[in-house]
PDB file of C-alpha atoms in Angstrom:
ATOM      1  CA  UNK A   1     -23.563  32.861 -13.515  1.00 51.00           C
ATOM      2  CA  UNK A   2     -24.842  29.519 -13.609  1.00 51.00           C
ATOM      3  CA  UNK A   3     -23.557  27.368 -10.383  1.00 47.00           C
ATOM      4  CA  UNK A   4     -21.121  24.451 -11.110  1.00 48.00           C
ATOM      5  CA  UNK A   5     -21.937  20.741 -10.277  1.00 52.00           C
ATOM      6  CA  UNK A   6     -20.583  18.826  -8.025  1.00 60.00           C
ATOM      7  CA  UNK A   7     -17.703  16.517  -9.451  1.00 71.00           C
ATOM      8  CA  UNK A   8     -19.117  13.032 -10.051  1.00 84.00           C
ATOM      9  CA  UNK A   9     -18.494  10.721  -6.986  1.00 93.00           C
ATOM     10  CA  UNK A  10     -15.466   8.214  -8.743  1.00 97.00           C
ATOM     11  CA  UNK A  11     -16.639   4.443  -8.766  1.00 98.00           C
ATOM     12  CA  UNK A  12     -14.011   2.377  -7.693  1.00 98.00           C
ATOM     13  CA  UNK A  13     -11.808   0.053  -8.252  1.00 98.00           C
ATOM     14  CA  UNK A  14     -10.414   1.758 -11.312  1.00 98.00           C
ATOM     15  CA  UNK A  15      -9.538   0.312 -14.792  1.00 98.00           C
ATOM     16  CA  UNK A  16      -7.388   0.716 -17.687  1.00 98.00           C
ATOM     17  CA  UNK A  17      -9.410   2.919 -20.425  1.00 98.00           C
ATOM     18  CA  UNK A  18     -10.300   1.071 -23.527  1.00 96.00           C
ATOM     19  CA  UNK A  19      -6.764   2.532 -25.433  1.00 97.00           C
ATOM     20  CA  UNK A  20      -5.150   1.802 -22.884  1.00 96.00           C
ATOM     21  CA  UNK A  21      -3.914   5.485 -21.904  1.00 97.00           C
ATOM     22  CA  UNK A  22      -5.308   6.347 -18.988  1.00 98.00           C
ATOM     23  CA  UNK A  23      -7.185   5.065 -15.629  1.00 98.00           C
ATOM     24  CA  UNK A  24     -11.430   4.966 -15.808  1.00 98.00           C
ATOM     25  CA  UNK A  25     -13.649   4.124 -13.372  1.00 98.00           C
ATOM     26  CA  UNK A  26     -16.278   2.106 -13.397  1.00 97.00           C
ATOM     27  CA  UNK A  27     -18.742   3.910 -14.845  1.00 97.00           C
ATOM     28  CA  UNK A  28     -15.654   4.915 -17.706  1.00 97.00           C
ATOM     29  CA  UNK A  29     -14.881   8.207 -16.317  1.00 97.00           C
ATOM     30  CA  UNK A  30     -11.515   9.183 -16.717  1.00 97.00           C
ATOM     31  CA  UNK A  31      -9.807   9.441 -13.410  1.00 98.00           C
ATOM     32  CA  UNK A  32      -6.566  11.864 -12.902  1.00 97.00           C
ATOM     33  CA  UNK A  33      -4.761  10.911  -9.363  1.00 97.00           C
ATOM     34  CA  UNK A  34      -3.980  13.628  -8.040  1.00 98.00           C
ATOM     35  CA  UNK A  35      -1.689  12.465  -4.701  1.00 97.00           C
ATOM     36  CA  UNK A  36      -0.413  13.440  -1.581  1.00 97.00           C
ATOM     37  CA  UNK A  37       2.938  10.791  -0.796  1.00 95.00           C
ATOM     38  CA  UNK A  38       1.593   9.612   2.892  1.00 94.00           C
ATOM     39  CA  UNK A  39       3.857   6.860   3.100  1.00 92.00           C
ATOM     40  CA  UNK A  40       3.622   6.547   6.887  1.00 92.00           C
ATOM     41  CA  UNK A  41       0.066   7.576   7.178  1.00 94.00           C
ATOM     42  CA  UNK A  42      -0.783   4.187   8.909  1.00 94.00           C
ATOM     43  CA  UNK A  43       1.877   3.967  11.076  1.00 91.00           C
ATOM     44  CA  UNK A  44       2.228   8.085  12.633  1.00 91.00           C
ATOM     45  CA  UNK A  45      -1.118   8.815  12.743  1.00 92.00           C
ATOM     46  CA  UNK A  46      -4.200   7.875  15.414  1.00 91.00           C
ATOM     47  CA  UNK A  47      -7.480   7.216  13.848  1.00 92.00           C
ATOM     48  CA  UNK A  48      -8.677  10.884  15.015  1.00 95.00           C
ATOM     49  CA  UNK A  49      -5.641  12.458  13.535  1.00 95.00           C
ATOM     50  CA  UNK A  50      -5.542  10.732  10.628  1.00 96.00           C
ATOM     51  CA  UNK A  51      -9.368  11.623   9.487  1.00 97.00           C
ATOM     52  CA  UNK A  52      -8.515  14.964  10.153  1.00 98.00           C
ATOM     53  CA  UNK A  53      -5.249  15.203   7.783  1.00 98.00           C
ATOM     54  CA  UNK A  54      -7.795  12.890   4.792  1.00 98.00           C
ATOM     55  CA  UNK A  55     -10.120  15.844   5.373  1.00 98.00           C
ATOM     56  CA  UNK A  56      -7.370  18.597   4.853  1.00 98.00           C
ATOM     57  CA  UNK A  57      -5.960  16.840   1.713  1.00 98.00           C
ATOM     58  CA  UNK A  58      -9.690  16.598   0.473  1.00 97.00           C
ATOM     59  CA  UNK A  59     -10.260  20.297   1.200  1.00 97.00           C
ATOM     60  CA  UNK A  60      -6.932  20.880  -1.058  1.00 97.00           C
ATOM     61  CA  UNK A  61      -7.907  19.186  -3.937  1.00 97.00           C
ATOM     62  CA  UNK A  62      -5.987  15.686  -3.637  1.00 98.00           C
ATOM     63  CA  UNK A  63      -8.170  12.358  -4.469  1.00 98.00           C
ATOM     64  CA  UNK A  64      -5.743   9.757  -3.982  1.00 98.00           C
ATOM     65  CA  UNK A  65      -3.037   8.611  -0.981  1.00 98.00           C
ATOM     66  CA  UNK A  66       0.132   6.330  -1.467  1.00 97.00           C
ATOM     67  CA  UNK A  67       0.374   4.789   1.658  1.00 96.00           C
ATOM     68  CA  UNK A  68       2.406   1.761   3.501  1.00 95.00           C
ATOM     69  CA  UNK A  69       0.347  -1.258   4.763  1.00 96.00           C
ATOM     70  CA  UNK A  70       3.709  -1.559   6.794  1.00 95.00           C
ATOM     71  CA  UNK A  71       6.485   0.980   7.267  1.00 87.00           C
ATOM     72  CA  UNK A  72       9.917   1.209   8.867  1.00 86.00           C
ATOM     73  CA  UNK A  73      11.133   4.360   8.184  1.00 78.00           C
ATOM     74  CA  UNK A  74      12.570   5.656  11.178  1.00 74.00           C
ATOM     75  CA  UNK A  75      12.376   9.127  10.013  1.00 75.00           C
ATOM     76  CA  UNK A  76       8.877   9.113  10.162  1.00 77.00           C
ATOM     77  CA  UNK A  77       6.313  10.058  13.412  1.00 75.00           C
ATOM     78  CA  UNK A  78       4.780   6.797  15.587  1.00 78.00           C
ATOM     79  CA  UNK A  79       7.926   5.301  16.362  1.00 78.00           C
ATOM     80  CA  UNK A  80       7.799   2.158  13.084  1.00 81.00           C
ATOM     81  CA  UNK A  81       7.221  -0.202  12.077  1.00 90.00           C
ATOM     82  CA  UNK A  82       4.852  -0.202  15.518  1.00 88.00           C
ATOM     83  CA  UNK A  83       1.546   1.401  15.099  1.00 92.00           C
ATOM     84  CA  UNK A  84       0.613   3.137  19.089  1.00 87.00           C
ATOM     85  CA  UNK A  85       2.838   0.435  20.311  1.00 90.00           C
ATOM     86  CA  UNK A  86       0.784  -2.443  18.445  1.00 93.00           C
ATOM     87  CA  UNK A  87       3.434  -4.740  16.150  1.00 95.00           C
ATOM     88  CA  UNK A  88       2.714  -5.474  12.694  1.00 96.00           C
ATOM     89  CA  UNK A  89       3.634  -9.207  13.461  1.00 97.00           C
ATOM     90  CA  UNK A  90       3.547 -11.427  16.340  1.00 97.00           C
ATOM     91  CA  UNK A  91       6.833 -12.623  15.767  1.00 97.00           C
ATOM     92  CA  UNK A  92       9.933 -10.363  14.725  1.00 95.00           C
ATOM     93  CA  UNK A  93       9.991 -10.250  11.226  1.00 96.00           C
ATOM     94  CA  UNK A  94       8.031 -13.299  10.324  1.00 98.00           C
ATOM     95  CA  UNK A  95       5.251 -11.914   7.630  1.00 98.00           C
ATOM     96  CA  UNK A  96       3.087 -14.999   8.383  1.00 98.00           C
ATOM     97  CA  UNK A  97       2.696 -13.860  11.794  1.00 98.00           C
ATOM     98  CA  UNK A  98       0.141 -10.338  11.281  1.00 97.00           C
ATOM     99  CA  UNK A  99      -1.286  -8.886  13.745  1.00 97.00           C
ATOM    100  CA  UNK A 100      -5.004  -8.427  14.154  1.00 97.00           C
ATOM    101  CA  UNK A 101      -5.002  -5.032  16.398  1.00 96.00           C
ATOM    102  CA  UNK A 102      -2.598  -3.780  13.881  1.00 96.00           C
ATOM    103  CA  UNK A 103      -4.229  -4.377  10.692  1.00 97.00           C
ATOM    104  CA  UNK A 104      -7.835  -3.465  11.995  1.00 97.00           C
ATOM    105  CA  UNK A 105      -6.166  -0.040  12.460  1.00 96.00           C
ATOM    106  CA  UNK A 106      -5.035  -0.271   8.477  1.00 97.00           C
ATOM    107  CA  UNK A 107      -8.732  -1.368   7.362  1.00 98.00           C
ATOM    108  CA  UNK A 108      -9.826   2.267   9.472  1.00 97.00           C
ATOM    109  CA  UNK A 109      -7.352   4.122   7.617  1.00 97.00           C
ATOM    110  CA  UNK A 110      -8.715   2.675   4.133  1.00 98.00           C
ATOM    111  CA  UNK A 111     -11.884   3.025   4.723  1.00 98.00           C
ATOM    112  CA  UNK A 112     -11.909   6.737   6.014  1.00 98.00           C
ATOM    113  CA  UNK A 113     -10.195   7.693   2.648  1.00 98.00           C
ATOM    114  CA  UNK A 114     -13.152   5.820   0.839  1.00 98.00           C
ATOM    115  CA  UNK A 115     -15.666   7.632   2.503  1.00 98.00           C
ATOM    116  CA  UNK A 116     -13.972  10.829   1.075  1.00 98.00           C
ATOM    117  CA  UNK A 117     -13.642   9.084  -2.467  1.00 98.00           C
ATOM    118  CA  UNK A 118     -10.238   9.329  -2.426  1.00 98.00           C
ATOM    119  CA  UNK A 119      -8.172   6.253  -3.792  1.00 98.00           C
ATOM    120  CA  UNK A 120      -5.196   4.343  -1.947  1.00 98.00           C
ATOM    121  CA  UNK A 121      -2.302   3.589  -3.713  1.00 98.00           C
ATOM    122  CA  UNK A 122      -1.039   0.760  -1.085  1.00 98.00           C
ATOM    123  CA  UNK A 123       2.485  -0.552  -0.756  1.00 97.00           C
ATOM    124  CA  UNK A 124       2.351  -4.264   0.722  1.00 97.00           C
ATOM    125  CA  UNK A 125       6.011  -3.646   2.267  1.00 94.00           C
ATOM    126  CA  UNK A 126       7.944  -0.772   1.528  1.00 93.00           C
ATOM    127  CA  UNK A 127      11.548  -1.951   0.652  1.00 94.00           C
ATOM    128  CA  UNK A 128      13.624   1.387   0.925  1.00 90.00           C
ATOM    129  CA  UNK A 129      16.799   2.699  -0.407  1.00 87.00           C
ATOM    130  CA  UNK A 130      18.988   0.134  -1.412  1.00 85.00           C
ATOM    131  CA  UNK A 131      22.055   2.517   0.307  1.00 79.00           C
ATOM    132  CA  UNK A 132      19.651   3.436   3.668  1.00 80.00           C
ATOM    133  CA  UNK A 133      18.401   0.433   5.910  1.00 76.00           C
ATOM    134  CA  UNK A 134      16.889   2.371   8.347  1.00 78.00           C
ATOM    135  CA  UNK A 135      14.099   3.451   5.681  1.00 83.00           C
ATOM    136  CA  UNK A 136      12.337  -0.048   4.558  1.00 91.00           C
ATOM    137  CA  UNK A 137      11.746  -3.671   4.783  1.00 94.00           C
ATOM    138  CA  UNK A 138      14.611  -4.982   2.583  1.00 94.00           C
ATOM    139  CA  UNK A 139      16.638  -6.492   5.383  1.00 93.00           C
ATOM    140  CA  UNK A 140      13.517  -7.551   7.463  1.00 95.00           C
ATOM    141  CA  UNK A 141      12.445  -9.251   4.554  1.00 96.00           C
ATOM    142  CA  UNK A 142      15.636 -11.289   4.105  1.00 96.00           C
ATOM    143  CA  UNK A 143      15.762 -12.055   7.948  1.00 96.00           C
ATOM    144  CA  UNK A 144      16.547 -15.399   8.879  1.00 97.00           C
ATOM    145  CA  UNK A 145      12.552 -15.604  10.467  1.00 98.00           C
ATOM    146  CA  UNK A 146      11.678 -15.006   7.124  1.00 98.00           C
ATOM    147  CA  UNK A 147      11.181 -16.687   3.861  1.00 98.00           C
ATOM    148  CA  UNK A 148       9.770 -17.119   0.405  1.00 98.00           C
ATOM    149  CA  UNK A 149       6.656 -19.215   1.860  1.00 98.00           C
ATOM    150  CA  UNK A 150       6.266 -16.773   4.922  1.00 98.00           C
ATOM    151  CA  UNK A 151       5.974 -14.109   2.338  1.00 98.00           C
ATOM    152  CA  UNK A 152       3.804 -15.557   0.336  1.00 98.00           C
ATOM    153  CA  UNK A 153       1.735 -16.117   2.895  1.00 98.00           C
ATOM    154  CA  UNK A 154       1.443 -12.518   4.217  1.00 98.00           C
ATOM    155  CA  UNK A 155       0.585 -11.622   0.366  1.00 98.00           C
ATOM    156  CA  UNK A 156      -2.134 -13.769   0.416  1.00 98.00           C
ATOM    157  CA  UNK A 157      -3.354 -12.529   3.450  1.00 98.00           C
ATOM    158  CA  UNK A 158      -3.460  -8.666   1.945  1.00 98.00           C
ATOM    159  CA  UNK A 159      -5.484 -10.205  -0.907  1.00 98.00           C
ATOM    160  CA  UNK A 160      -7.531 -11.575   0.464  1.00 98.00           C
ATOM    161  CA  UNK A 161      -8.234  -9.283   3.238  1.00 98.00           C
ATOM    162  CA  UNK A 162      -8.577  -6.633   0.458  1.00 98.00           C
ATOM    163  CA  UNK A 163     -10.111  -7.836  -2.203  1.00 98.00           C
ATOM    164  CA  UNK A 164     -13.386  -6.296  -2.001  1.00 98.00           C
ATOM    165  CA  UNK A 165     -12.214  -3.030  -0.850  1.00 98.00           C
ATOM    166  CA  UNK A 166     -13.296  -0.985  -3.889  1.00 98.00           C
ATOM    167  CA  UNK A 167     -10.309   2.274  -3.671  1.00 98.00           C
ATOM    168  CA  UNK A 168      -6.983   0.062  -3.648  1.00 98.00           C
ATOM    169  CA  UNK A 169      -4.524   0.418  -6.611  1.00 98.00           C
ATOM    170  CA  UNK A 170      -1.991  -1.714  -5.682  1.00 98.00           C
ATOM    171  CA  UNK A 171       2.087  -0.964  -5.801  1.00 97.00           C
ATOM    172  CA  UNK A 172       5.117  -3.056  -5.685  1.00 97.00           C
ATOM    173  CA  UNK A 173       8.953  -2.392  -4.284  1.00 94.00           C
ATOM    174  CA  UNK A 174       9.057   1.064  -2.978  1.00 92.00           C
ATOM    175  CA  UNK A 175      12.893   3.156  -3.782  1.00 91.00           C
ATOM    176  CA  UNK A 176      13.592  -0.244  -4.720  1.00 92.00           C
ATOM    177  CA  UNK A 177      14.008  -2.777  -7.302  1.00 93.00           C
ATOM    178  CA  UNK A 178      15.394  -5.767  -6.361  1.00 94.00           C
ATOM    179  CA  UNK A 179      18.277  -7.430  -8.504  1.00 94.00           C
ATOM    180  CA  UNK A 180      17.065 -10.178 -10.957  1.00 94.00           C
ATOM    181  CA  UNK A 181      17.517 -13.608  -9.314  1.00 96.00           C
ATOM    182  CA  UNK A 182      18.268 -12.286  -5.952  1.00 96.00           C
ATOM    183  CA  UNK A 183      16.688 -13.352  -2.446  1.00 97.00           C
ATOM    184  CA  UNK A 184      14.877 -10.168  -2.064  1.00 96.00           C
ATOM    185  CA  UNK A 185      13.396 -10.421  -5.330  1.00 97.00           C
ATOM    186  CA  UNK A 186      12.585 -13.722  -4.584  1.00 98.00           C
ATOM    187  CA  UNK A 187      10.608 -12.727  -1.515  1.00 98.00           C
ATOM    188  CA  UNK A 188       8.912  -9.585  -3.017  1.00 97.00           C
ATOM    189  CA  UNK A 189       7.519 -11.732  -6.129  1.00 97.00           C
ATOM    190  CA  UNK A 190       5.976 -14.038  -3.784  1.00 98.00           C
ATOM    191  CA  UNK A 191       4.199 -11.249  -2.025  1.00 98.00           C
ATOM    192  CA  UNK A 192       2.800  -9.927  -5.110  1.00 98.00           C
ATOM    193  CA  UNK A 193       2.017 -13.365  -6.199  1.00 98.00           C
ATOM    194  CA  UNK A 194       0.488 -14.073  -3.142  1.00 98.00           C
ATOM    195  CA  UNK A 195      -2.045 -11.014  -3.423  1.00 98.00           C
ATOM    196  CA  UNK A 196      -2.526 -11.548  -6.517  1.00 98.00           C
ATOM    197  CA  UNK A 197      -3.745 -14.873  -6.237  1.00 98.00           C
ATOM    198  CA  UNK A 198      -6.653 -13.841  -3.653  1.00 98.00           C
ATOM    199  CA  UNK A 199      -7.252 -10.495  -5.465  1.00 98.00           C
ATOM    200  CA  UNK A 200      -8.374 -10.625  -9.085  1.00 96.00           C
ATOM    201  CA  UNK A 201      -9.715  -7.225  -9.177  1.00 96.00           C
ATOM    202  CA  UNK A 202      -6.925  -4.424  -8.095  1.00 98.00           C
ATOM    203  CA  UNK A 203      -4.806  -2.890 -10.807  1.00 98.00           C
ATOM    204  CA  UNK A 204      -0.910  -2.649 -10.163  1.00 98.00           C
ATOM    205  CA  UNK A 205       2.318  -0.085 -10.774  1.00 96.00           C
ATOM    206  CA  UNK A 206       5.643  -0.180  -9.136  1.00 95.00           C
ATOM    207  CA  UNK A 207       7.913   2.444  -7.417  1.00 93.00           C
ATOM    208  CA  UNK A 208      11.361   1.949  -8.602  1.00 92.00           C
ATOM    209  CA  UNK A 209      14.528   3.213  -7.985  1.00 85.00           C
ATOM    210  CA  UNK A 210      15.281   3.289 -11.707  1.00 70.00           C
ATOM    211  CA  UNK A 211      18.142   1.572 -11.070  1.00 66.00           C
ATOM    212  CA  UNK A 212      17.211  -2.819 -11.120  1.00 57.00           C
ATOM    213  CA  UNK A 213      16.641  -5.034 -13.642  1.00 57.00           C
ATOM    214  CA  UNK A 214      14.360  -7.316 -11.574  1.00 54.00           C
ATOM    215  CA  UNK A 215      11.599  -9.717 -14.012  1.00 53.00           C
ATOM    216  CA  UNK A 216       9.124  -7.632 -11.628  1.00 60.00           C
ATOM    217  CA  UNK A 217      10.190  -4.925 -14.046  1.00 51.00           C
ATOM    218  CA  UNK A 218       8.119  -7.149 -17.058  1.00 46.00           C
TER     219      UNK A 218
END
């Protein structure tokens, strides 16, 4: 028998093939994510833990991970939205206010699934359920220590914290489309704008609850 080679290392960030089909890489090889949902991956997991789960879902086969920059799903391990006790933000609920210590864990996470070659699919703020609060950001978002500018802001500083990190594929809501016109859709657009106006390079999707007709729909 003659002995297989080794899958060709993926060159990120990834593209849209030439018909417009399917995702390529850089060098135009077509790239089919294959992906373990990890929402909370940031958030449950210490560094140590967390290379060691990458390296099981390598060993299985998978070569991407959806994962929350920031999560509040109480269901989940690591007691959210804190990471080990460390806050997202300074101040409650004010996305302008991120914290260092937590985010420095984030970059770790990022960058252990890029040395495996394994792509992120990251969620700026998961929004949750419209029918559960106790899963996402949706209420935190529309806090009273929040706003449009404040989220802005906290897109812009994803971008541009991100932008050269080569295995992001951005995604936007989250079980969650916000209704066209409303506060919360208000608030999500500007974080999307926000990254996307540091970060010229990352492709985008969106995780729906099928159920909106938000313009981030368009």
């Amino acid at each position: 028998t003659t002995p297989q080679q080794p899958a060709a290392k993926p060159q990120f960030p990834l593209q849209i093939s030439p018909n417009g089909r399917y995702l390529v890489d850089r060098a135009g090889r077509p790239f089919l994510i294959s992906q373990a949902s990890s929402w909370g991956l940031i958030q449950a997991l210490s560094t140590a833990d967390a290379t060691a789960y990458l390296d099981a879902l390598k060993q299985r086969g998978f070569n991407t991970v959806m994962v929350s920059v920031i999560s509040y799903d109480k269901r989940m391990a690591g007691s959210p939205p804190d990471w080990q006790g460390v806050e997202p933000f300074t101040r409650q609920w004010d996305f302008s206010t991120w914290n260092e210590e937590y985010f420095a864990h984030a970059d770790q996470i990022i960058r252990l699934a890029l040395d495996r070659d394994m792509l992120v699919t990251l969620v700026p703020a998961y929004l949750g359920f419209p029918q559960d609060s106790s899963q996402g950001w949706a209420d935190e978002l529309l806090n009273a220590n929040n706003d449009v500018e404040a989220s802005r802001a906290y897109g812009e500083f994803l971008g541009e914290r991100y932008k050269d990190v080569p295995n992001i594929l951005w995604i936007a809501g989250g079980d969650n489309q916000p209704k066209a016109g409303s506060e919360l859709e208000k608030r999500l657009l500007a974080i999307v704008q926000g990254v996307q106006s540091q970060d010229k390079t990352h492709l985008w999707t969106a995780h729906w609850d099928g159920q909106g007709d938000g313009a981030l729909a368009t």
